[in-house]
Coordinates of C-alpha atoms and ligand atoms in Angstrom, one line a residue:
X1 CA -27.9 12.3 23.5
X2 CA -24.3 10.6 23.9
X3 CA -22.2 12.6 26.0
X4 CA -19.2 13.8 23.6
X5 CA -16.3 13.6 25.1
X6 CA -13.5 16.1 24.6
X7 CA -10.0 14.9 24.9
X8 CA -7.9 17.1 26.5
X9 CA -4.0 17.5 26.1
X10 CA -2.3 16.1 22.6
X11 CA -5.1 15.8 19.8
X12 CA -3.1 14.5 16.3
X13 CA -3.2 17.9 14.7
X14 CA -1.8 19.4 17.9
X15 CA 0.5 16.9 18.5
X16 CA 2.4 16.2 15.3
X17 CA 2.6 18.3 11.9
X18 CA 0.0 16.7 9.6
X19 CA 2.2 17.3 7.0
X20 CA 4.9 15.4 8.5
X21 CA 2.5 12.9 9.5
X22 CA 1.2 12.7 5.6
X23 CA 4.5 12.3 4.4
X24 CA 5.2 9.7 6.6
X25 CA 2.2 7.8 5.1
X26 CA 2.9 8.8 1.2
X27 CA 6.6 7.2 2.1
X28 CA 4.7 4.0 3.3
X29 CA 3.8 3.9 -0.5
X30 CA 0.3 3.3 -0.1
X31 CA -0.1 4.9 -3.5
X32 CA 1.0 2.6 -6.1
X33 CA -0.4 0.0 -4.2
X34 CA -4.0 0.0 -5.4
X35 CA -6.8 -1.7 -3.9
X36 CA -6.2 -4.8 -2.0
X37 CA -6.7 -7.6 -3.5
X38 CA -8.6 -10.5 -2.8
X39 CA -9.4 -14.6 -4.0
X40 CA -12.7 -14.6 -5.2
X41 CA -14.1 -12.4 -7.6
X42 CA -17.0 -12.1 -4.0
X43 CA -14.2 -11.0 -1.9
X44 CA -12.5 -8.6 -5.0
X45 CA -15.8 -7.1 -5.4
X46 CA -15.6 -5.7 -1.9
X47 CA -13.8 -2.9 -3.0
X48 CA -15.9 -1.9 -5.8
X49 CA -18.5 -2.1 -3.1
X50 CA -17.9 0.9 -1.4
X51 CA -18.8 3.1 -4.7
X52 CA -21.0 0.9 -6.5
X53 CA -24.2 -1.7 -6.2
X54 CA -24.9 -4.2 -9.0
X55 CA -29.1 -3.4 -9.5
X56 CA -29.3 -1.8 -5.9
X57 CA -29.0 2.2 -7.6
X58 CA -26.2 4.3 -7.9
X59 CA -23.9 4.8 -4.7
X60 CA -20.8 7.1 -5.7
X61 CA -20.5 5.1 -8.7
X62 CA -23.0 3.9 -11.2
X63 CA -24.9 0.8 -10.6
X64 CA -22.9 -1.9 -12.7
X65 CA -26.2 -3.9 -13.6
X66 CA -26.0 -4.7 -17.0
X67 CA -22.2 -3.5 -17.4
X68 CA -21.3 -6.5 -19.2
X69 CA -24.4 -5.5 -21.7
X70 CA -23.3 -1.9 -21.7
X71 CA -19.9 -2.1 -22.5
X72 CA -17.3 -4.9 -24.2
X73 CA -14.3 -6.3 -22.8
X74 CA -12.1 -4.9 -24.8
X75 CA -13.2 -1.3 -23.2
X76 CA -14.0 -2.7 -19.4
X77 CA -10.6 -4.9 -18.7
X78 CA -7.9 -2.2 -18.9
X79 CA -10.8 0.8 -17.6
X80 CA -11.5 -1.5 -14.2
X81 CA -7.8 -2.3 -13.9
X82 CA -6.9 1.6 -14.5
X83 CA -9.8 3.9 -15.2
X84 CA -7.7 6.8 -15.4
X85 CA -5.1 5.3 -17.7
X86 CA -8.0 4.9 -20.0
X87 CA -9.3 8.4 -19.7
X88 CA -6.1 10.2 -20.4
X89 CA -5.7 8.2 -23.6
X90 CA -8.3 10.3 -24.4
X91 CA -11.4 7.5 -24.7
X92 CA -14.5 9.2 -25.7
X93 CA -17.1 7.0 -23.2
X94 CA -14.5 7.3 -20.6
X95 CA -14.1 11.2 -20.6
X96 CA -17.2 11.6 -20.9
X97 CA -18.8 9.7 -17.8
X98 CA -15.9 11.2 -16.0
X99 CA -17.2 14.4 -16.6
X100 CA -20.6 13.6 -16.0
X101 CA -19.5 11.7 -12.0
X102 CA -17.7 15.3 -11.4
X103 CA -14.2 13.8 -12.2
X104 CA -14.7 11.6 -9.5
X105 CA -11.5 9.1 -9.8
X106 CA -11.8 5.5 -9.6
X107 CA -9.2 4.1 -7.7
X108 CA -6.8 1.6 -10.0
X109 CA -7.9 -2.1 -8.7
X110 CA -4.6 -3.6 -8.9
X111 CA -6.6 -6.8 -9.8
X112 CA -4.8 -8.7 -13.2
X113 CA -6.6 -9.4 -16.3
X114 CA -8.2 -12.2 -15.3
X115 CA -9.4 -11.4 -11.9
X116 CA -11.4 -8.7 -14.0
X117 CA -12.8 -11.3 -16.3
X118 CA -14.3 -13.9 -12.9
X119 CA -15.5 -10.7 -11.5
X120 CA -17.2 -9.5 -15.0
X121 CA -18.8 -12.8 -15.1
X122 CA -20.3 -12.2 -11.3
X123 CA -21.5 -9.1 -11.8
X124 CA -23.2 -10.7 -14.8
X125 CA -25.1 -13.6 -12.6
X126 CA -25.8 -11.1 -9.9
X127 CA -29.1 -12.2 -8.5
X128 CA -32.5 -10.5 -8.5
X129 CA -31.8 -8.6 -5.7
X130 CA -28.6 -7.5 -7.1
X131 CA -25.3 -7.0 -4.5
X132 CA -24.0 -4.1 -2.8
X133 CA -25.2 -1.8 -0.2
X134 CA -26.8 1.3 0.1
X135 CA -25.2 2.7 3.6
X136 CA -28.5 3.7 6.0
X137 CA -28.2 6.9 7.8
X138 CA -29.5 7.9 10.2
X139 CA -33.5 8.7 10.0
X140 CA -33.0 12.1 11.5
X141 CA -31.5 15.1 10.4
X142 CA -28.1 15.8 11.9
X143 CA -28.6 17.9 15.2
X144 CA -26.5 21.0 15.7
X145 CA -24.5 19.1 18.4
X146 CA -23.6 16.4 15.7
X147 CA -22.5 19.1 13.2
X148 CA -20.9 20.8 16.0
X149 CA -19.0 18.0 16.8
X150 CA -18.5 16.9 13.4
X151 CA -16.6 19.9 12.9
X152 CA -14.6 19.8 15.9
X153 CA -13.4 16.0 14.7
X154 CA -12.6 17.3 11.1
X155 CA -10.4 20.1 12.4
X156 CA -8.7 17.8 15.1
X157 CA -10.4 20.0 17.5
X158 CA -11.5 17.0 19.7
X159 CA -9.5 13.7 18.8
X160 CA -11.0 10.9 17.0
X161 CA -12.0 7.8 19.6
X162 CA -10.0 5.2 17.6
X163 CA -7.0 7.6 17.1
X164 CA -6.8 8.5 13.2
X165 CA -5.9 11.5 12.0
X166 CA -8.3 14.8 11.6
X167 CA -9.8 15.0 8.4
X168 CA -8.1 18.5 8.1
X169 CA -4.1 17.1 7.5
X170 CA -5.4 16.3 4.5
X171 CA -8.8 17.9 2.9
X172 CA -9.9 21.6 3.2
X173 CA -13.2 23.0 4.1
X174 CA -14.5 26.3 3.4
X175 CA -16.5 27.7 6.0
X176 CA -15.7 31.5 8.2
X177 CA -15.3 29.5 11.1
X178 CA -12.3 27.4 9.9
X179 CA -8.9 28.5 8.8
X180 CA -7.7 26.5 6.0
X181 CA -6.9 22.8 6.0
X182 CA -4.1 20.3 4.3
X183 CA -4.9 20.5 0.3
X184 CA -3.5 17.2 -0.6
X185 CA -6.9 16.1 -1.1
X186 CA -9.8 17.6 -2.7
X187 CA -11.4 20.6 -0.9
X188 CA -14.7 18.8 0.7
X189 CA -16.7 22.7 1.0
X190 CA -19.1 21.1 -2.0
X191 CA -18.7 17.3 -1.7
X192 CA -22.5 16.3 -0.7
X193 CA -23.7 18.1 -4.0
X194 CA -21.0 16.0 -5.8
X195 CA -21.2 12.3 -4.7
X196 CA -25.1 13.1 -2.5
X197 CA -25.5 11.6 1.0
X198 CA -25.0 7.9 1.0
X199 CA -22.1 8.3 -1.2
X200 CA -20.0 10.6 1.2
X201 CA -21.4 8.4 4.1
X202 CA -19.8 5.0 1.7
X203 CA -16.6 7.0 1.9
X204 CA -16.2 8.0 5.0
X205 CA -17.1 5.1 6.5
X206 CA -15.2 2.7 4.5
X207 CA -12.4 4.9 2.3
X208 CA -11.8 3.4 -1.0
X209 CA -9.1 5.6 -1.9
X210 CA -5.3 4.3 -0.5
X211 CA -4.0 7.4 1.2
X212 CA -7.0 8.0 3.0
X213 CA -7.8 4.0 3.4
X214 CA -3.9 3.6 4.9
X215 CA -4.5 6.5 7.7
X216 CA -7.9 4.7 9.2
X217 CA -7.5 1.0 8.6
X218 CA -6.4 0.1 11.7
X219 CA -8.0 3.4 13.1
X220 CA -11.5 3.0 12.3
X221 CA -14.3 6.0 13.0
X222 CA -17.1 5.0 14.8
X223 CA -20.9 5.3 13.7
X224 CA -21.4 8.4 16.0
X225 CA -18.4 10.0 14.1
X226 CA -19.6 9.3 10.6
X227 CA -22.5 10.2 11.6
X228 CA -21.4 14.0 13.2
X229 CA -19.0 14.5 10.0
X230 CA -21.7 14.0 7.7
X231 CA -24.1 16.0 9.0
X232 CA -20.9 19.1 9.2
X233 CA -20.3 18.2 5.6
X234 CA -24.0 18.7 4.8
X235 CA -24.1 21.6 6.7
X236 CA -21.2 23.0 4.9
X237 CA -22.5 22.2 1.8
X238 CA -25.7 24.5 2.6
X239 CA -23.9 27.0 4.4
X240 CA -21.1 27.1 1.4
X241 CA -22.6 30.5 -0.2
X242 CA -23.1 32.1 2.9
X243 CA -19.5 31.4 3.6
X244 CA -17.3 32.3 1.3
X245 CA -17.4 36.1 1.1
X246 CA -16.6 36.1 5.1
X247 CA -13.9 33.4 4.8
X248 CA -12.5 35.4 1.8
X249 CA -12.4 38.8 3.5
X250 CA -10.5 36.8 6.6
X251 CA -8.5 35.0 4.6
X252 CA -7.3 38.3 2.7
X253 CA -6.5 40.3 6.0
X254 CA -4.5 37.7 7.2
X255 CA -2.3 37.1 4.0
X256 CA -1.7 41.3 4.0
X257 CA -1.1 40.8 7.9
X258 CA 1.5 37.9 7.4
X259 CA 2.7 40.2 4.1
X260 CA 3.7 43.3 5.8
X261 CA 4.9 41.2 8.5
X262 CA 7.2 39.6 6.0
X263 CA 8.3 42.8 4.3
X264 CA 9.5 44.4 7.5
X265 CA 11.9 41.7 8.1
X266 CA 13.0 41.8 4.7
X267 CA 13.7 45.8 5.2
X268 CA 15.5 45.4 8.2
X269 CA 17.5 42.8 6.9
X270 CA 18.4 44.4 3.3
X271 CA 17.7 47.9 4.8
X272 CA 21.6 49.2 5.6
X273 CA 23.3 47.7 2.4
X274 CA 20.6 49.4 0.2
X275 CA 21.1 52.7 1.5
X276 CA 24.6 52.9 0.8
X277 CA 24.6 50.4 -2.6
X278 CA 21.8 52.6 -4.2
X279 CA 21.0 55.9 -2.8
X280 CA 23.8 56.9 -1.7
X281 CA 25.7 55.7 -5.3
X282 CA 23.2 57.1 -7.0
X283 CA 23.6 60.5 -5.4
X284 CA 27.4 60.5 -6.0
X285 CA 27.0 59.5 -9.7
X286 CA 24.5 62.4 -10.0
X287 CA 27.2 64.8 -8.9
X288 CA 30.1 63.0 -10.7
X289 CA 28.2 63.6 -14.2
X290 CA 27.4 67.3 -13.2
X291 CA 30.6 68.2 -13.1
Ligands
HEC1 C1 -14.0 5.4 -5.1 C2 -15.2 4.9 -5.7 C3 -15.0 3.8 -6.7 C4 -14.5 2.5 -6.5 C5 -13.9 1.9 -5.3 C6 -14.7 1.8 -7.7 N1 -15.3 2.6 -8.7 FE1 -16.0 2.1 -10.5 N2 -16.5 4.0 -10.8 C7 -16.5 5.0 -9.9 C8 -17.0 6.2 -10.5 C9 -17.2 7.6 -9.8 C10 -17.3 5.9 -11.9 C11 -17.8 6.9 -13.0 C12 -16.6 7.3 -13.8 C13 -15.6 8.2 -13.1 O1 -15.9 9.2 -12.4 O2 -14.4 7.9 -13.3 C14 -17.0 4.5 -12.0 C15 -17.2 3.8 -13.2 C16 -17.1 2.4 -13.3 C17 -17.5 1.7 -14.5 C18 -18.1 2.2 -15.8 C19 -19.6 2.3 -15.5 C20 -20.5 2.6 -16.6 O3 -21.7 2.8 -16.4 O4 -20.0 2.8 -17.7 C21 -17.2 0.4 -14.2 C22 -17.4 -0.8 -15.2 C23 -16.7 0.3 -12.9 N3 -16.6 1.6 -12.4 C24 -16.3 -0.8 -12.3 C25 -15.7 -0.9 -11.0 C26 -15.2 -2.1 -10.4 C27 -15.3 -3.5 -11.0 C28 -14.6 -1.7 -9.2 C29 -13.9 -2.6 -8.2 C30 -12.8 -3.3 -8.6 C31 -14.8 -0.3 -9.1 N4 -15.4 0.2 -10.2 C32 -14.4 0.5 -8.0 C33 -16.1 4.9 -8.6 C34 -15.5 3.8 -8.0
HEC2 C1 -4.2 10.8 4.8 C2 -5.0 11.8 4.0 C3 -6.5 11.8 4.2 C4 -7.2 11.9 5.4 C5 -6.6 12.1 6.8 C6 -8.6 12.0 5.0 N1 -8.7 11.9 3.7 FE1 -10.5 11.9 2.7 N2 -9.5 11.6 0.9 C7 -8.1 11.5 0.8 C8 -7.7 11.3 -0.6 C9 -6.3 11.1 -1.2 C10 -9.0 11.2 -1.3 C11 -9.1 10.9 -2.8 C12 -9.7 11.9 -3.7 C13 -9.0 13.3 -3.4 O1 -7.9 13.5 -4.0 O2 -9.6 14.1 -2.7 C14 -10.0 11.4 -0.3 C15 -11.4 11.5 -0.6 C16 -12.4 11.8 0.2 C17 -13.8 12.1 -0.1 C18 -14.3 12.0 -1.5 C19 -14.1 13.4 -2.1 C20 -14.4 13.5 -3.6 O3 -15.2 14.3 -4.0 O4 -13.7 12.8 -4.4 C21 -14.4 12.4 1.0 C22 -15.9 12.7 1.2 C23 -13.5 12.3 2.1 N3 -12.2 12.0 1.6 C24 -13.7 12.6 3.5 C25 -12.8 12.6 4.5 C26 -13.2 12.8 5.9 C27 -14.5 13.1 6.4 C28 -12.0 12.6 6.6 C29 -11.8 12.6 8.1 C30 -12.5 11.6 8.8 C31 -10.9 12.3 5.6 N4 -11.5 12.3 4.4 C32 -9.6 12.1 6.0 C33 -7.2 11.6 1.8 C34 -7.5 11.7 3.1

């Protein structure tokens, strides 16, 4: 066992608002960047990489062996330059295997119309053994001090060793033993059914999506951490129906706790000037009609 250090004092959550810290990124404009890209249609394919393998099986993506065969240019230039341009002009193939990779969005590639043509034409004379790779995990099932601490990194509870931010500023787990988390990503509760183990391994490991790539590019997680955060996310995906009643129940007496909390101040704020505005008015009207 590795000894798992907890960092005392300032961990990021503690330290600085994640939201603050989020918009500081989003104003870095990370998002209309796209991917990075690259020279060679070898070095631009490193960024499918993370989701897909060319004859090595599907990763989070499917495997692209045979694209070129599947599907014309026409269709595959302006889908691998903007996938979800092309599925909210409503294409039919492009909805549809959307849907079936549980809306799963392909990041835009930023690569121009040509780049997509040399890298068409490398997928095509991929070699027997194909490109790509499938990410190997660990042999073992994740111990309950990796999911333990797995946990403890995703809330922020015990700092990340290269200093990027907990995995909570931005995605939300749902689990009785965590209270909420940032939603400007997608909740993560169900993730390992959606994109199976060496997918959500692929993406944490190396994130394909800007925002999240931005916040650990220079900030990388180590194996041990991918590791740990897996094994909570796969834990959480089992655990996920036992969960949710409890979290829901907590999550309920809190928001009436806060509520009433809320209400009070209002009433002793409004309190005096609706006495007099309203009852007492109303009272005096009463007795003006009567007589
Ligand atoms: C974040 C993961 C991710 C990255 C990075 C990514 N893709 Fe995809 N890709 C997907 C997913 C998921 C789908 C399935 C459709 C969907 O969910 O939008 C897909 C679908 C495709 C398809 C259609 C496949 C078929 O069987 O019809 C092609 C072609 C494709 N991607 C090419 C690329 C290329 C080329 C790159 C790199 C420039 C790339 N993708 C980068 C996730 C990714
Ligand atoms: C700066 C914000 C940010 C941080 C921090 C962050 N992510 Fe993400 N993550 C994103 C965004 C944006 C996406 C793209 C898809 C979406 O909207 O969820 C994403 C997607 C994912 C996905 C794929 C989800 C899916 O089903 O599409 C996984 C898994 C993931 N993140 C895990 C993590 C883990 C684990 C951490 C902590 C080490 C983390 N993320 C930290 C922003 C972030």
């Amino acid at each position: 066992m590795r000894a798992i250090t907890r960092v005392p004092g300032v961990s990021f959550t503690r330290g600085l608002s994640p939201r603050v810290w989020v918009l500081a990124v989003l104003a870095g404009g990370p998002l209309s960047s796209g991917l990075a890209t690259a020279q060679t249609p070898e070095e631009d394919f490193k960024a499918c990489m993370v989701c897909h393998t060319v004859g090595r099986g599907r990763l989070v993506g499917p495997d692209l062996i045979g694209i070129n065969d599947r599907r014309d240019q026409a269709w595959l230039i302006p889908y691998i330059v903007s996938s979800q341009t092309v599925i909210n002009s409503g294409d039919e193939y492009a909805v549809k295997i959307f849907e079936e990779n549980n809306k799963l969005v392909m990041p835009d590639s930023g690569l121009s119309e040509a780049q997509v043509i040399a890298l068409l034409e490398y997928i095509k004379n991929a070699p027997a053994e194909g490109y790509g790779l499938m990410p190997a995990g660990p042999t073992n099932p994740a111990t309950a001090a990796e999911i333990a601490l797995g946990r403890d990194l995703f809330e922020g509870q015990v700092s990340l060793t290269n200093g990027g931010p907990a995995c909570n500023s931005c995605h939300d787990v749902t689990g009785d033993f965590l209270i909420g988390g940032g939603v400007l990503a997608r909740e993560l509760t169900k993730v390992f059914s959606r994109l199976g183990g060496p997918g959500v391994r692929a993406i944490i490991g190396s994130p394909p999506f800007p925002v999240m790539q931005k916040a650990y590019e220079d900030r990388p997680l180590t194996e041990d951490e991918v590791n740990a955060l897996v094994g909570f996310l796969e834990k959480s995906n089992t655990d996920q129906a036992s969960h949710m009643p409890r979290d829901t129940g907590f999550k309920l007496a809190l928001t009436g706790i806060l509520g009433a909390a809320l209400l009070l101040a209002m009433y002793s704020m409004f309190w005096p000037t609706r006495k007099r505005a309203s009852v007492n008015q109303a009272i005096y009207d009463r007795q003006v009609k009567s007589i």
